[in-house]
Amino acid sequence: MLYPLSYEGWTANPSERSRRESQSDRTVGCAAMTTVLVVEDDPVIIDLLTLTLELEGWTVLRAKDAVSAMDVARTEVPDLVVSDVMMPGRSGLDLIADLAADEATAAVPVILLSARALAAEVAEGLSAGAVDYVTKPFDPDDLVERIQKVLDSPETRG
């Protein structure tokens, strides 16, 4: 992946920028920009994910737990969610169920990102409805490729 020498529009708090953008600001030419909701309670990881995804040109929304993620998802309806599994309160598995139960967010694909890496734990995440499961530590380039694969899939495009 090539990273630009400068990133116009990047702020120290990307969620502030995302909230200020209107739906019409998310279009470039005819193609709509991709919006990814990142749900992660570790501030270092959420910052890494935000920077990585914004460098891809994607709009990043942030939440630190499943409850606030649902609030953001209902308001913004992202194209995809990347969520940790183990978080305070409700888990990433709970978030998948909550998204699926809400008509506005039921079709939003979720990629789980977790330190829980046993085969049974990965299978549990996929059985819960995740479209992919990435284990920590992770390669940011690999995660970007996996996100792009989900976004390009016919099921995701509707």
Short mmCIF file of N, CA and C in Angstrom, two decimals, residues 3-151:
data_model
loop_
_atom_site.label_atom_id
_atom_site.label_comp_id
_atom_site.label_asym_id
_atom_site.label_seq_id
_atom_site.Cartn_x
_atom_site.Cartn_y
_atom_site.Cartn_z
N TYR A 3 1.33 5.09 0.96
CA TYR A 3 0.78 6.11 1.82
C TYR A 3 1.20 7.48 1.29
N PRO A 4 0.27 8.40 1.17
CA PRO A 4 0.64 9.73 0.67
C PRO A 4 1.53 10.45 1.68
N LEU A 5 2.30 11.42 1.17
CA LEU A 5 3.16 12.20 2.06
C LEU A 5 2.35 13.12 2.96
N SER A 6 1.19 13.54 2.48
CA SER A 6 0.30 14.33 3.32
C SER A 6 -1.10 13.81 3.10
N TYR A 7 -1.96 14.06 4.06
CA TYR A 7 -3.34 13.59 3.95
C TYR A 7 -4.26 14.76 4.24
N GLU A 8 -4.71 15.42 3.18
CA GLU A 8 -5.58 16.58 3.32
C GLU A 8 -6.89 16.15 3.97
N GLY A 9 -7.32 16.90 4.95
CA GLY A 9 -8.59 16.61 5.59
C GLY A 9 -8.47 15.75 6.83
N TRP A 10 -7.27 15.21 7.11
CA TRP A 10 -7.12 14.36 8.29
C TRP A 10 -7.11 15.26 9.51
N THR A 11 -7.81 14.85 10.56
CA THR A 11 -7.83 15.58 11.81
C THR A 11 -7.42 14.65 12.92
N ALA A 12 -7.06 15.22 14.05
CA ALA A 12 -6.68 14.40 15.20
C ALA A 12 -7.86 13.60 15.71
N ASN A 13 -9.07 14.06 15.44
CA ASN A 13 -10.27 13.35 15.87
C ASN A 13 -11.16 13.11 14.65
N PRO A 14 -10.90 12.02 13.90
CA PRO A 14 -11.63 11.76 12.67
C PRO A 14 -13.13 11.63 12.85
N SER A 15 -13.57 11.19 14.02
CA SER A 15 -15.02 11.06 14.21
C SER A 15 -15.70 12.42 14.17
N GLU A 16 -15.00 13.47 14.59
CA GLU A 16 -15.56 14.82 14.50
C GLU A 16 -15.76 15.21 13.04
N ARG A 17 -14.76 14.91 12.21
CA ARG A 17 -14.87 15.22 10.79
C ARG A 17 -16.01 14.44 10.16
N SER A 18 -16.12 13.16 10.52
CA SER A 18 -17.17 12.31 9.96
C SER A 18 -18.55 12.82 10.31
N ARG A 19 -18.72 13.30 11.56
CA ARG A 19 -20.02 13.81 11.97
C ARG A 19 -20.39 15.06 11.20
N ARG A 20 -19.39 15.89 10.86
CA ARG A 20 -19.67 17.15 10.18
C ARG A 20 -20.00 16.94 8.71
N GLU A 21 -19.54 15.86 8.14
CA GLU A 21 -19.80 15.62 6.72
C GLU A 21 -21.27 15.30 6.50
N SER A 22 -21.82 15.90 5.49
CA SER A 22 -23.20 15.55 5.15
C SER A 22 -23.18 14.41 4.15
N GLN A 23 -24.31 13.80 3.91
CA GLN A 23 -24.38 12.71 2.94
C GLN A 23 -23.89 13.18 1.58
N SER A 24 -24.19 14.41 1.18
CA SER A 24 -23.78 14.89 -0.13
C SER A 24 -22.27 15.08 -0.22
N ASP A 25 -21.60 15.32 0.91
CA ASP A 25 -20.16 15.47 0.90
C ASP A 25 -19.45 14.16 0.66
N ARG A 26 -20.15 13.04 0.75
CA ARG A 26 -19.53 11.73 0.63
C ARG A 26 -19.43 11.24 -0.81
N THR A 27 -19.75 12.06 -1.76
CA THR A 27 -19.66 11.62 -3.14
C THR A 27 -18.51 12.30 -3.86
N VAL A 28 -17.83 11.54 -4.67
CA VAL A 28 -16.78 12.06 -5.51
C VAL A 28 -17.13 11.63 -6.91
N GLY A 29 -17.46 12.58 -7.77
CA GLY A 29 -17.93 12.22 -9.09
C GLY A 29 -19.21 11.44 -8.95
N CYS A 30 -19.26 10.26 -9.58
CA CYS A 30 -20.46 9.43 -9.53
C CYS A 30 -20.38 8.36 -8.46
N ALA A 31 -19.19 8.08 -7.96
CA ALA A 31 -19.03 6.99 -7.00
C ALA A 31 -19.19 7.51 -5.57
N ALA A 32 -19.98 6.82 -4.78
CA ALA A 32 -20.15 7.19 -3.38
C ALA A 32 -18.95 6.69 -2.59
N MET A 33 -18.51 7.48 -1.62
CA MET A 33 -17.40 7.05 -0.77
C MET A 33 -17.88 5.99 0.20
N THR A 34 -16.99 5.11 0.55
CA THR A 34 -17.28 4.03 1.48
C THR A 34 -17.16 4.53 2.92
N THR A 35 -18.12 4.14 3.74
CA THR A 35 -18.11 4.50 5.16
C THR A 35 -17.95 3.21 5.98
N VAL A 36 -16.93 3.21 6.84
CA VAL A 36 -16.65 2.06 7.69
C VAL A 36 -16.77 2.49 9.14
N LEU A 37 -17.57 1.76 9.90
CA LEU A 37 -17.68 1.99 11.33
C LEU A 37 -16.70 1.05 12.04
N VAL A 38 -15.78 1.62 12.81
CA VAL A 38 -14.79 0.85 13.57
C VAL A 38 -15.23 0.86 15.03
N VAL A 39 -15.37 -0.33 15.60
CA VAL A 39 -15.80 -0.47 16.99
C VAL A 39 -14.67 -1.17 17.75
N GLU A 40 -14.04 -0.40 18.63
CA GLU A 40 -12.84 -0.91 19.31
C GLU A 40 -12.65 -0.12 20.59
N ASP A 41 -12.41 -0.81 21.71
CA ASP A 41 -12.22 -0.12 22.98
C ASP A 41 -10.77 0.26 23.27
N ASP A 42 -9.83 -0.25 22.50
CA ASP A 42 -8.42 0.08 22.69
C ASP A 42 -8.10 1.33 21.86
N PRO A 43 -7.72 2.46 22.51
CA PRO A 43 -7.49 3.70 21.77
C PRO A 43 -6.35 3.61 20.75
N VAL A 44 -5.33 2.83 21.03
CA VAL A 44 -4.22 2.70 20.08
C VAL A 44 -4.69 1.98 18.82
N ILE A 45 -5.44 0.91 19.00
CA ILE A 45 -5.91 0.14 17.84
C ILE A 45 -6.93 0.94 17.04
N ILE A 46 -7.84 1.65 17.69
CA ILE A 46 -8.84 2.41 16.93
C ILE A 46 -8.16 3.54 16.15
N ASP A 47 -7.12 4.14 16.72
CA ASP A 47 -6.38 5.17 15.98
C ASP A 47 -5.66 4.58 14.78
N LEU A 48 -5.03 3.41 14.96
CA LEU A 48 -4.36 2.73 13.85
C LEU A 48 -5.35 2.38 12.75
N LEU A 49 -6.48 1.83 13.13
CA LEU A 49 -7.50 1.46 12.15
C LEU A 49 -8.04 2.69 11.43
N THR A 50 -8.29 3.75 12.17
CA THR A 50 -8.81 4.97 11.56
C THR A 50 -7.84 5.51 10.53
N LEU A 51 -6.59 5.64 10.89
CA LEU A 51 -5.59 6.17 9.96
C LEU A 51 -5.46 5.26 8.74
N THR A 52 -5.38 3.97 8.96
CA THR A 52 -5.23 3.02 7.85
C THR A 52 -6.40 3.13 6.87
N LEU A 53 -7.61 3.15 7.39
CA LEU A 53 -8.79 3.17 6.52
C LEU A 53 -8.98 4.52 5.86
N GLU A 54 -8.67 5.60 6.56
CA GLU A 54 -8.78 6.93 5.95
C GLU A 54 -7.76 7.11 4.83
N LEU A 55 -6.58 6.51 4.98
CA LEU A 55 -5.58 6.58 3.91
C LEU A 55 -6.04 5.84 2.66
N GLU A 56 -7.00 4.93 2.82
CA GLU A 56 -7.60 4.25 1.67
C GLU A 56 -8.67 5.12 1.00
N GLY A 57 -8.99 6.24 1.63
CA GLY A 57 -10.01 7.13 1.10
C GLY A 57 -11.40 6.87 1.65
N TRP A 58 -11.49 6.02 2.66
CA TRP A 58 -12.78 5.68 3.24
C TRP A 58 -13.10 6.63 4.39
N THR A 59 -14.38 6.90 4.56
CA THR A 59 -14.84 7.67 5.71
C THR A 59 -14.93 6.72 6.89
N VAL A 60 -14.36 7.12 8.03
CA VAL A 60 -14.33 6.25 9.20
C VAL A 60 -15.17 6.86 10.32
N LEU A 61 -16.10 6.07 10.82
CA LEU A 61 -16.88 6.40 11.99
C LEU A 61 -16.32 5.56 13.12
N ARG A 62 -16.35 6.07 14.35
CA ARG A 62 -15.73 5.36 15.47
C ARG A 62 -16.71 5.19 16.62
N ALA A 63 -16.56 4.05 17.30
CA ALA A 63 -17.31 3.79 18.53
C ALA A 63 -16.43 2.93 19.42
N LYS A 64 -16.57 3.14 20.74
CA LYS A 64 -15.71 2.39 21.67
C LYS A 64 -16.41 1.20 22.29
N ASP A 65 -17.70 1.03 22.00
CA ASP A 65 -18.42 -0.13 22.53
C ASP A 65 -19.64 -0.41 21.64
N ALA A 66 -20.28 -1.55 21.89
CA ALA A 66 -21.39 -1.98 21.04
C ALA A 66 -22.61 -1.07 21.15
N VAL A 67 -22.86 -0.52 22.32
CA VAL A 67 -24.02 0.36 22.50
C VAL A 67 -23.86 1.64 21.68
N SER A 68 -22.71 2.29 21.81
CA SER A 68 -22.49 3.52 21.03
C SER A 68 -22.39 3.20 19.54
N ALA A 69 -21.90 2.01 19.20
CA ALA A 69 -21.83 1.61 17.79
C ALA A 69 -23.23 1.54 17.17
N MET A 70 -24.19 1.02 17.92
CA MET A 70 -25.56 0.95 17.40
C MET A 70 -26.14 2.35 17.19
N ASP A 71 -25.84 3.26 18.10
CA ASP A 71 -26.30 4.65 17.94
C ASP A 71 -25.74 5.24 16.65
N VAL A 72 -24.44 5.05 16.42
CA VAL A 72 -23.79 5.56 15.21
C VAL A 72 -24.36 4.87 13.97
N ALA A 73 -24.50 3.56 14.02
CA ALA A 73 -24.98 2.79 12.86
C ALA A 73 -26.39 3.19 12.47
N ARG A 74 -27.24 3.45 13.43
CA ARG A 74 -28.62 3.86 13.12
C ARG A 74 -28.66 5.24 12.48
N THR A 75 -27.74 6.11 12.89
CA THR A 75 -27.70 7.48 12.37
C THR A 75 -27.02 7.55 11.01
N GLU A 76 -25.89 6.86 10.88
CA GLU A 76 -25.06 6.98 9.68
C GLU A 76 -25.20 5.83 8.68
N VAL A 77 -25.64 4.67 9.09
CA VAL A 77 -25.73 3.43 8.31
C VAL A 77 -24.47 3.24 7.45
N PRO A 78 -23.43 2.69 8.07
CA PRO A 78 -22.17 2.48 7.36
C PRO A 78 -22.28 1.39 6.29
N ASP A 79 -21.30 1.36 5.41
CA ASP A 79 -21.24 0.31 4.39
C ASP A 79 -20.72 -0.99 4.97
N LEU A 80 -19.95 -0.88 6.07
CA LEU A 80 -19.33 -2.05 6.68
C LEU A 80 -18.94 -1.69 8.11
N VAL A 81 -18.93 -2.69 8.99
CA VAL A 81 -18.49 -2.52 10.37
C VAL A 81 -17.29 -3.43 10.61
N VAL A 82 -16.27 -2.89 11.25
CA VAL A 82 -15.15 -3.68 11.75
C VAL A 82 -15.23 -3.58 13.26
N SER A 83 -15.44 -4.71 13.93
CA SER A 83 -15.66 -4.68 15.37
C SER A 83 -14.78 -5.67 16.12
N ASP A 84 -14.30 -5.20 17.26
CA ASP A 84 -13.65 -6.08 18.22
C ASP A 84 -14.71 -7.03 18.77
N VAL A 85 -14.30 -8.15 19.30
CA VAL A 85 -15.25 -9.08 19.91
C VAL A 85 -15.39 -8.77 21.40
N MET A 86 -14.26 -8.67 22.09
CA MET A 86 -14.29 -8.46 23.54
C MET A 86 -14.24 -6.96 23.85
N MET A 87 -15.37 -6.45 24.36
CA MET A 87 -15.46 -5.05 24.73
C MET A 87 -16.25 -4.96 26.04
N PRO A 88 -16.12 -3.84 26.74
CA PRO A 88 -16.92 -3.69 27.96
C PRO A 88 -18.41 -3.71 27.64
N GLY A 89 -19.18 -4.33 28.50
CA GLY A 89 -20.63 -4.39 28.25
C GLY A 89 -20.95 -5.44 27.21
N ARG A 90 -21.57 -5.03 26.15
CA ARG A 90 -21.98 -5.95 25.08
C ARG A 90 -20.79 -6.26 24.16
N SER A 91 -20.73 -7.48 23.69
CA SER A 91 -19.61 -7.93 22.84
C SER A 91 -19.87 -7.63 21.37
N GLY A 92 -18.85 -7.89 20.57
CA GLY A 92 -19.00 -7.77 19.12
C GLY A 92 -20.04 -8.75 18.58
N LEU A 93 -20.16 -9.91 19.23
CA LEU A 93 -21.19 -10.87 18.82
C LEU A 93 -22.58 -10.31 19.10
N ASP A 94 -22.74 -9.63 20.24
CA ASP A 94 -24.01 -8.96 20.54
C ASP A 94 -24.30 -7.88 19.51
N LEU A 95 -23.26 -7.15 19.11
CA LEU A 95 -23.43 -6.09 18.12
C LEU A 95 -23.95 -6.65 16.80
N ILE A 96 -23.42 -7.79 16.38
CA ILE A 96 -23.90 -8.42 15.14
C ILE A 96 -25.40 -8.70 15.25
N ALA A 97 -25.82 -9.25 16.38
CA ALA A 97 -27.24 -9.54 16.59
C ALA A 97 -28.08 -8.27 16.59
N ASP A 98 -27.57 -7.22 17.23
CA ASP A 98 -28.30 -5.95 17.28
C ASP A 98 -28.44 -5.33 15.90
N LEU A 99 -27.36 -5.37 15.13
CA LEU A 99 -27.42 -4.83 13.76
C LEU A 99 -28.43 -5.61 12.92
N ALA A 100 -28.40 -6.94 13.03
CA ALA A 100 -29.30 -7.79 12.24
C ALA A 100 -30.76 -7.58 12.63
N ALA A 101 -31.01 -7.23 13.89
CA ALA A 101 -32.38 -7.06 14.36
C ALA A 101 -32.99 -5.71 13.98
N ASP A 102 -32.16 -4.78 13.55
CA ASP A 102 -32.64 -3.45 13.18
C ASP A 102 -32.77 -3.37 11.66
N GLU A 103 -33.96 -3.07 11.19
CA GLU A 103 -34.21 -3.04 9.75
C GLU A 103 -33.25 -2.13 8.99
N ALA A 104 -32.88 -1.01 9.57
CA ALA A 104 -32.00 -0.05 8.90
C ALA A 104 -30.57 -0.56 8.75
N THR A 105 -30.14 -1.46 9.63
CA THR A 105 -28.74 -1.92 9.62
C THR A 105 -28.58 -3.41 9.34
N ALA A 106 -29.68 -4.09 9.08
CA ALA A 106 -29.64 -5.55 8.93
C ALA A 106 -28.71 -6.02 7.82
N ALA A 107 -28.55 -5.24 6.77
CA ALA A 107 -27.73 -5.66 5.63
C ALA A 107 -26.27 -5.23 5.74
N VAL A 108 -25.90 -4.55 6.82
CA VAL A 108 -24.53 -4.08 6.96
C VAL A 108 -23.62 -5.25 7.34
N PRO A 109 -22.61 -5.54 6.52
CA PRO A 109 -21.70 -6.64 6.85
C PRO A 109 -20.76 -6.26 7.99
N VAL A 110 -20.38 -7.27 8.77
CA VAL A 110 -19.49 -7.06 9.92
C VAL A 110 -18.27 -7.97 9.78
N ILE A 111 -17.10 -7.37 9.94
CA ILE A 111 -15.85 -8.12 10.05
C ILE A 111 -15.43 -8.02 11.51
N LEU A 112 -15.23 -9.17 12.14
CA LEU A 112 -14.77 -9.18 13.52
C LEU A 112 -13.25 -9.16 13.55
N LEU A 113 -12.70 -8.41 14.51
CA LEU A 113 -11.26 -8.26 14.70
C LEU A 113 -11.00 -8.57 16.16
N SER A 114 -10.29 -9.67 16.44
CA SER A 114 -10.19 -10.09 17.83
C SER A 114 -8.90 -10.83 18.14
N ALA A 115 -8.52 -10.74 19.41
CA ALA A 115 -7.40 -11.54 19.92
C ALA A 115 -7.85 -12.98 20.18
N ARG A 116 -9.16 -13.20 20.20
CA ARG A 116 -9.68 -14.56 20.38
C ARG A 116 -9.46 -15.32 19.07
N ALA A 117 -8.46 -16.20 19.06
CA ALA A 117 -8.02 -16.80 17.81
C ALA A 117 -8.18 -18.32 17.71
N LEU A 118 -8.78 -18.93 18.73
CA LEU A 118 -8.99 -20.38 18.64
C LEU A 118 -10.00 -20.68 17.54
N ALA A 119 -9.86 -21.83 16.92
CA ALA A 119 -10.76 -22.20 15.82
C ALA A 119 -12.23 -22.13 16.24
N ALA A 120 -12.53 -22.57 17.46
CA ALA A 120 -13.91 -22.54 17.94
C ALA A 120 -14.42 -21.10 18.09
N GLU A 121 -13.53 -20.19 18.49
CA GLU A 121 -13.92 -18.78 18.65
C GLU A 121 -14.16 -18.12 17.30
N VAL A 122 -13.31 -18.44 16.32
CA VAL A 122 -13.51 -17.92 14.97
C VAL A 122 -14.82 -18.47 14.41
N ALA A 123 -15.06 -19.76 14.59
CA ALA A 123 -16.30 -20.37 14.10
C ALA A 123 -17.52 -19.74 14.77
N GLU A 124 -17.42 -19.43 16.06
CA GLU A 124 -18.52 -18.78 16.77
C GLU A 124 -18.82 -17.41 16.17
N GLY A 125 -17.78 -16.64 15.84
CA GLY A 125 -17.97 -15.33 15.24
C GLY A 125 -18.62 -15.41 13.87
N LEU A 126 -18.17 -16.36 13.07
CA LEU A 126 -18.75 -16.54 11.73
C LEU A 126 -20.19 -17.05 11.82
N SER A 127 -20.45 -17.94 12.78
CA SER A 127 -21.81 -18.45 12.98
C SER A 127 -22.76 -17.35 13.45
N ALA A 128 -22.22 -16.37 14.18
CA ALA A 128 -23.03 -15.26 14.67
C ALA A 128 -23.44 -14.31 13.54
N GLY A 129 -22.75 -14.43 12.40
CA GLY A 129 -23.12 -13.60 11.25
C GLY A 129 -22.01 -12.74 10.69
N ALA A 130 -20.81 -12.80 11.26
CA ALA A 130 -19.70 -12.03 10.70
C ALA A 130 -19.37 -12.57 9.31
N VAL A 131 -19.02 -11.67 8.40
CA VAL A 131 -18.64 -12.09 7.05
C VAL A 131 -17.16 -12.47 6.97
N ASP A 132 -16.39 -12.06 7.97
CA ASP A 132 -14.97 -12.41 8.04
C ASP A 132 -14.52 -12.24 9.49
N TYR A 133 -13.39 -12.84 9.82
CA TYR A 133 -12.87 -12.81 11.18
C TYR A 133 -11.36 -12.66 11.07
N VAL A 134 -10.84 -11.56 11.58
CA VAL A 134 -9.41 -11.27 11.52
C VAL A 134 -8.86 -11.32 12.95
N THR A 135 -7.75 -12.04 13.12
CA THR A 135 -7.19 -12.17 14.46
C THR A 135 -6.08 -11.14 14.69
N LYS A 136 -5.99 -10.71 15.96
CA LYS A 136 -4.93 -9.80 16.39
C LYS A 136 -3.76 -10.62 16.87
N PRO A 137 -2.54 -10.18 16.65
CA PRO A 137 -2.19 -8.99 15.90
C PRO A 137 -2.50 -9.18 14.42
N PHE A 138 -2.77 -8.08 13.73
CA PHE A 138 -3.17 -8.16 12.34
C PHE A 138 -2.29 -7.28 11.47
N ASP A 139 -2.25 -7.60 10.20
CA ASP A 139 -1.53 -6.81 9.21
C ASP A 139 -2.53 -5.82 8.62
N PRO A 140 -2.31 -4.51 8.78
CA PRO A 140 -3.27 -3.53 8.26
C PRO A 140 -3.55 -3.69 6.76
N ASP A 141 -2.54 -4.04 5.97
CA ASP A 141 -2.75 -4.24 4.54
C ASP A 141 -3.68 -5.42 4.28
N ASP A 142 -3.51 -6.49 5.06
CA ASP A 142 -4.39 -7.65 4.93
C ASP A 142 -5.83 -7.27 5.29
N LEU A 143 -6.00 -6.50 6.35
CA LEU A 143 -7.34 -6.08 6.74
C LEU A 143 -7.98 -5.24 5.64
N VAL A 144 -7.23 -4.32 5.06
CA VAL A 144 -7.76 -3.50 3.97
C VAL A 144 -8.20 -4.38 2.80
N GLU A 145 -7.39 -5.37 2.44
CA GLU A 145 -7.75 -6.28 1.36
C GLU A 145 -9.03 -7.05 1.68
N ARG A 146 -9.16 -7.48 2.90
CA ARG A 146 -10.34 -8.24 3.30
C ARG A 146 -11.59 -7.36 3.31
N ILE A 147 -11.44 -6.12 3.76
CA ILE A 147 -12.56 -5.17 3.71
C ILE A 147 -12.97 -4.94 2.26
N GLN A 148 -11.99 -4.70 1.40
CA GLN A 148 -12.29 -4.44 -0.01
C GLN A 148 -12.99 -5.64 -0.65
N LYS A 149 -12.56 -6.83 -0.30
CA LYS A 149 -13.19 -8.05 -0.83
C LYS A 149 -14.66 -8.10 -0.44
N VAL A 150 -14.96 -7.78 0.81
CA VAL A 150 -16.36 -7.78 1.27
C VAL A 150 -17.15 -6.70 0.53
N LEU A 151 -16.57 -5.52 0.42
CA LEU A 151 -17.26 -4.42 -0.26
C LEU A 151 -17.50 -4.71 -1.74
#
